[in-house]
PDB file of C-alpha atoms in Angstrom:
ATOM      1  CA  GLU A   1      78.625  98.962  87.199  1.00 92.00           C
ATOM      2  CA  GLU A   2      80.357  97.682  90.162  1.00 94.00           C
ATOM      3  CA  GLN A   3      83.948  96.773  89.594  1.00 96.00           C
ATOM      4  CA  LEU A   4      86.440  95.167  92.023  1.00 98.00           C
ATOM      5  CA  VAL A   5      90.042  94.420  90.762  1.00 98.00           C
ATOM      6  CA  GLU A   6      92.406  92.706  93.000  1.00 98.00           C
ATOM      7  CA  SER A   7      96.170  92.699  92.849  1.00 98.00           C
ATOM      8  CA  GLY A   8      99.211  91.748  94.949  1.00 98.00           C
ATOM      9  CA  GLY A   9      99.048  87.999  95.303  1.00 97.00           C
ATOM     10  CA  GLY A  10     101.900  85.598  94.452  1.00 97.00           C
ATOM     11  CA  LEU A  11     103.992  82.878  95.831  1.00 98.00           C
ATOM     12  CA  VAL A  12     105.682  83.422  99.204  1.00 98.00           C
ATOM     13  CA  GLN A  13     107.501  81.199 101.584  1.00 98.00           C
ATOM     14  CA  PRO A  14     106.143  80.358 104.943  1.00 98.00           C
ATOM     15  CA  GLY A  15     106.700  83.256 107.308  1.00 97.00           C
ATOM     16  CA  GLY A  16     106.574  85.861 104.591  1.00 98.00           C
ATOM     17  CA  SER A  17     104.271  88.725 103.899  1.00 98.00           C
ATOM     18  CA  LEU A  18     102.074  89.958 101.101  1.00 98.00           C
ATOM     19  CA  ARG A  19      99.764  93.062 100.618  1.00 98.00           C
ATOM     20  CA  LEU A  20      96.795  92.644  98.633  1.00 98.00           C
ATOM     21  CA  SER A  21      95.096  95.640  97.068  1.00 98.00           C
ATOM     22  CA  CYS A  22      91.603  96.010  95.555  1.00 98.00           C
ATOM     23  CA  ALA A  23      90.745  98.950  93.398  1.00 98.00           C
ATOM     24  CA  ALA A  24      86.916  99.741  93.359  1.00 98.00           C
ATOM     25  CA  SER A  25      84.795 101.697  90.891  1.00 97.00           C
ATOM     26  CA  GLY A  26      81.217 102.050  89.799  1.00 97.00           C
ATOM     27  CA  PHE A  27      79.844 102.416  93.300  1.00 96.00           C
ATOM     28  CA  SER A  28      80.057 104.569  96.362  1.00 97.00           C
ATOM     29  CA  PHE A  29      82.978 102.830  97.821  1.00 97.00           C
ATOM     30  CA  SER A  30      83.295 105.121 100.939  1.00 97.00           C
ATOM     31  CA  ALA A  31      79.563 104.317 101.739  1.00 97.00           C
ATOM     32  CA  ASN A  32      80.037 100.544 101.987  1.00 97.00           C
ATOM     33  CA  TYR A  33      81.381  97.872 104.177  1.00 98.00           C
ATOM     34  CA  MET A  34      84.090  96.170 102.304  1.00 98.00           C
ATOM     35  CA  TYR A  35      85.368  92.318 102.785  1.00 98.00           C
ATOM     36  CA  TRP A  36      88.184  90.222 101.729  1.00 98.00           C
ATOM     37  CA  VAL A  37      87.011  86.565 101.133  1.00 98.00           C
ATOM     38  CA  ARG A  38      88.983  83.581 100.480  1.00 97.00           C
ATOM     39  CA  GLN A  39      88.550  80.495  98.543  1.00 97.00           C
ATOM     40  CA  ALA A  40      90.960  77.820  99.795  1.00 96.00           C
ATOM     41  CA  PRO A  41      91.595  74.615  97.965  1.00 94.00           C
ATOM     42  CA  GLY A  42      88.797  72.023  98.896  1.00 94.00           C
ATOM     43  CA  LYS A  43      87.074  74.524 101.234  1.00 95.00           C
ATOM     44  CA  ALA A  44      84.097  76.777 101.074  1.00 94.00           C
ATOM     45  CA  LEU A  45      84.297  80.258 100.190  1.00 94.00           C
ATOM     46  CA  GLU A  46      84.594  82.488 103.494  1.00 96.00           C
ATOM     47  CA  TRP A  47      84.999  85.883 104.574  1.00 96.00           C
ATOM     48  CA  ILE A  48      88.389  86.582 106.145  1.00 96.00           C
ATOM     49  CA  ALA A  49      87.979  90.187 107.316  1.00 97.00           C
ATOM     50  CA  TYR A  50      85.912  93.189 106.818  1.00 98.00           C
ATOM     51  CA  ILE A  51      85.897  96.964 107.502  1.00 98.00           C
ATOM     52  CA  ASN A  52      83.229  99.788 108.129  1.00 98.00           C
ATOM     53  CA  PRO A  53      82.838 102.556 105.689  1.00 97.00           C
ATOM     54  CA  GLY A  54      84.923 104.975 107.761  1.00 97.00           C
ATOM     55  CA  GLY A  55      87.664 102.475 108.158  1.00 97.00           C
ATOM     56  CA  ASP A  56      87.880 102.692 111.909  1.00 97.00           C
ATOM     57  CA  ASN A  57      86.212  99.286 112.797  1.00 97.00           C
ATOM     58  CA  THR A  58      87.732  96.032 111.454  1.00 97.00           C
ATOM     59  CA  TYR A  59      86.468  92.405 112.051  1.00 96.00           C
ATOM     60  CA  TYR A  60      88.126  89.154 111.569  1.00 97.00           C
ATOM     61  CA  GLN A  61      86.654  85.862 110.968  1.00 95.00           C
ATOM     62  CA  HIS A  62      89.388  83.806 112.616  1.00 92.00           C
ATOM     63  CA  SER A  63      91.175  84.561 115.797  1.00 89.00           C
ATOM     64  CA  SER A  64      94.269  83.102 114.282  1.00 88.00           C
ATOM     65  CA  ASP A  65      94.220  85.802 111.603  1.00 90.00           C
ATOM     66  CA  LYS A  66      93.893  88.766 114.098  1.00 88.00           C
ATOM     67  CA  GLY A  67      97.511  90.007 114.673  1.00 89.00           C
ATOM     68  CA  ARG A  68      98.595  88.691 111.363  1.00 96.00           C
ATOM     69  CA  PHE A  69      96.213  90.221 108.956  1.00 98.00           C
ATOM     70  CA  THR A  70      95.312  93.761 108.714  1.00 98.00           C
ATOM     71  CA  ILE A  71      92.425  95.122 106.643  1.00 98.00           C
ATOM     72  CA  SER A  72      92.456  98.766 105.767  1.00 98.00           C
ATOM     73  CA  ARG A  73      91.044 101.300 103.249  1.00 98.00           C
ATOM     74  CA  ASP A  74      91.672 104.475 101.522  1.00 98.00           C
ATOM     75  CA  ASN A  75      88.498 106.170 100.713  1.00 98.00           C
ATOM     76  CA  LEU A  76      90.181 108.902  98.713  1.00 98.00           C
ATOM     77  CA  LYS A  77      91.737 106.343  96.485  1.00 98.00           C
ATOM     78  CA  ASN A  78      88.680 103.895  96.425  1.00 98.00           C
ATOM     79  CA  THR A  79      91.015 101.073  97.531  1.00 98.00           C
ATOM     80  CA  LEU A  80      90.848  98.290  99.950  1.00 98.00           C
ATOM     81  CA  TYR A  81      94.014  96.631 101.324  1.00 98.00           C
ATOM     82  CA  LEU A  82      94.944  93.370 103.271  1.00 98.00           C
ATOM     83  CA  GLN A  83      98.433  93.195 104.821  1.00 98.00           C
ATOM     84  CA  MET A  84      99.206  89.599 105.568  1.00 98.00           C
ATOM     85  CA  ASN A  85     102.185  88.723 107.797  1.00 98.00           C
ATOM     86  CA  ARG A  86     103.635  85.391 109.022  1.00 97.00           C
ATOM     87  CA  LEU A  87     101.815  83.482 106.234  1.00 98.00           C
ATOM     88  CA  THR A  88     101.551  79.776 106.520  1.00 97.00           C
ATOM     89  CA  PRO A  89     100.448  77.046 103.815  1.00 96.00           C
ATOM     90  CA  GLU A  90      96.987  77.186 105.238  1.00 95.00           C
ATOM     91  CA  ASP A  91      96.637  80.679 104.041  1.00 97.00           C
ATOM     92  CA  THR A  92      96.839  79.458 100.378  1.00 97.00           C
ATOM     93  CA  GLY A  93      93.874  80.398  98.223  1.00 98.00           C
ATOM     94  CA  VAL A  94      92.319  82.961  95.947  1.00 98.00           C
ATOM     95  CA  TYR A  95      91.546  86.256  97.693  1.00 98.00           C
ATOM     96  CA  SER A  96      88.752  88.582  96.616  1.00 98.00           C
ATOM     97  CA  CYS A  97      87.367  91.697  97.809  1.00 98.00           C
ATOM     98  CA  ALA A  98      83.701  92.143  98.141  1.00 98.00           C
ATOM     99  CA  ILE A  99      81.009  94.698  98.906  1.00 97.00           C
ATOM    100  CA  GLY A 100      78.856  93.842 102.018  1.00 95.00           C
ATOM    101  CA  ARG A 101      77.191  94.975 105.120  1.00 92.00           C
ATOM    102  CA  TYR A 102      77.900  94.628 108.639  1.00 92.00           C
ATOM    103  CA  GLY A 103      77.773  91.143 110.124  1.00 91.00           C
ATOM    104  CA  GLY A 104      79.354  88.872 107.664  1.00 88.00           C
ATOM    105  CA  ASN A 105      77.050  89.436 104.645  1.00 91.00           C
ATOM    106  CA  TRP A 106      78.652  90.272 101.417  1.00 91.00           C
ATOM    107  CA  TRP A 107      77.807  90.108  97.747  1.00 90.00           C
ATOM    108  CA  THR A 108      79.574  91.336  94.666  1.00 92.00           C
ATOM    109  CA  ARG A 109      83.166  90.194  94.549  1.00 93.00           C
ATOM    110  CA  GLY A 110      85.958  90.564  92.173  1.00 94.00           C
ATOM    111  CA  GLN A 111      87.869  87.846  90.325  1.00 94.00           C
ATOM    112  CA  GLY A 112      90.477  87.425  93.035  1.00 97.00           C
ATOM    113  CA  THR A 113      94.224  87.204  93.330  1.00 98.00           C
ATOM    114  CA  GLN A 114      96.015  83.811  93.847  1.00 98.00           C
ATOM    115  CA  VAL A 115      98.040  83.570  97.086  1.00 98.00           C
ATOM    116  CA  THR A 116     100.425  80.476  97.440  1.00 98.00           C
ATOM    117  CA  VAL A 117     102.242  79.968 100.451  1.00 98.00           C
ATOM    118  CA  SER A 118     104.882  77.206  99.972  1.00 97.00           C
ATOM    119  CA  SER A 119     108.494  76.386 100.378  1.00 95.00           C
TER     120      SER A 119
END
């Protein structure tokens, strides 16, 4: 059974940083594209970033995130990461990791971790 467990969320002030982690099990992590998706208040669920199986190609949905967010993975630890810097209140939401394929298509996702950016 595919399992994805996120951690690392919390309350942070604008301009701050967080590092999210996603522990994966029950499937071949190193063979899959992996995504971070976000459910912001009042907005549709959307993907934020994804990474190829080897970890050497990354993709970001919004140009404003490129340079602030960094997606990475450790295939030996079956763990996906999202480093988020210079956070703004617009980054508030529930962040989940998901299994997917190239091109913005993802499916199974974890329960997520809450990120709140507020002063």
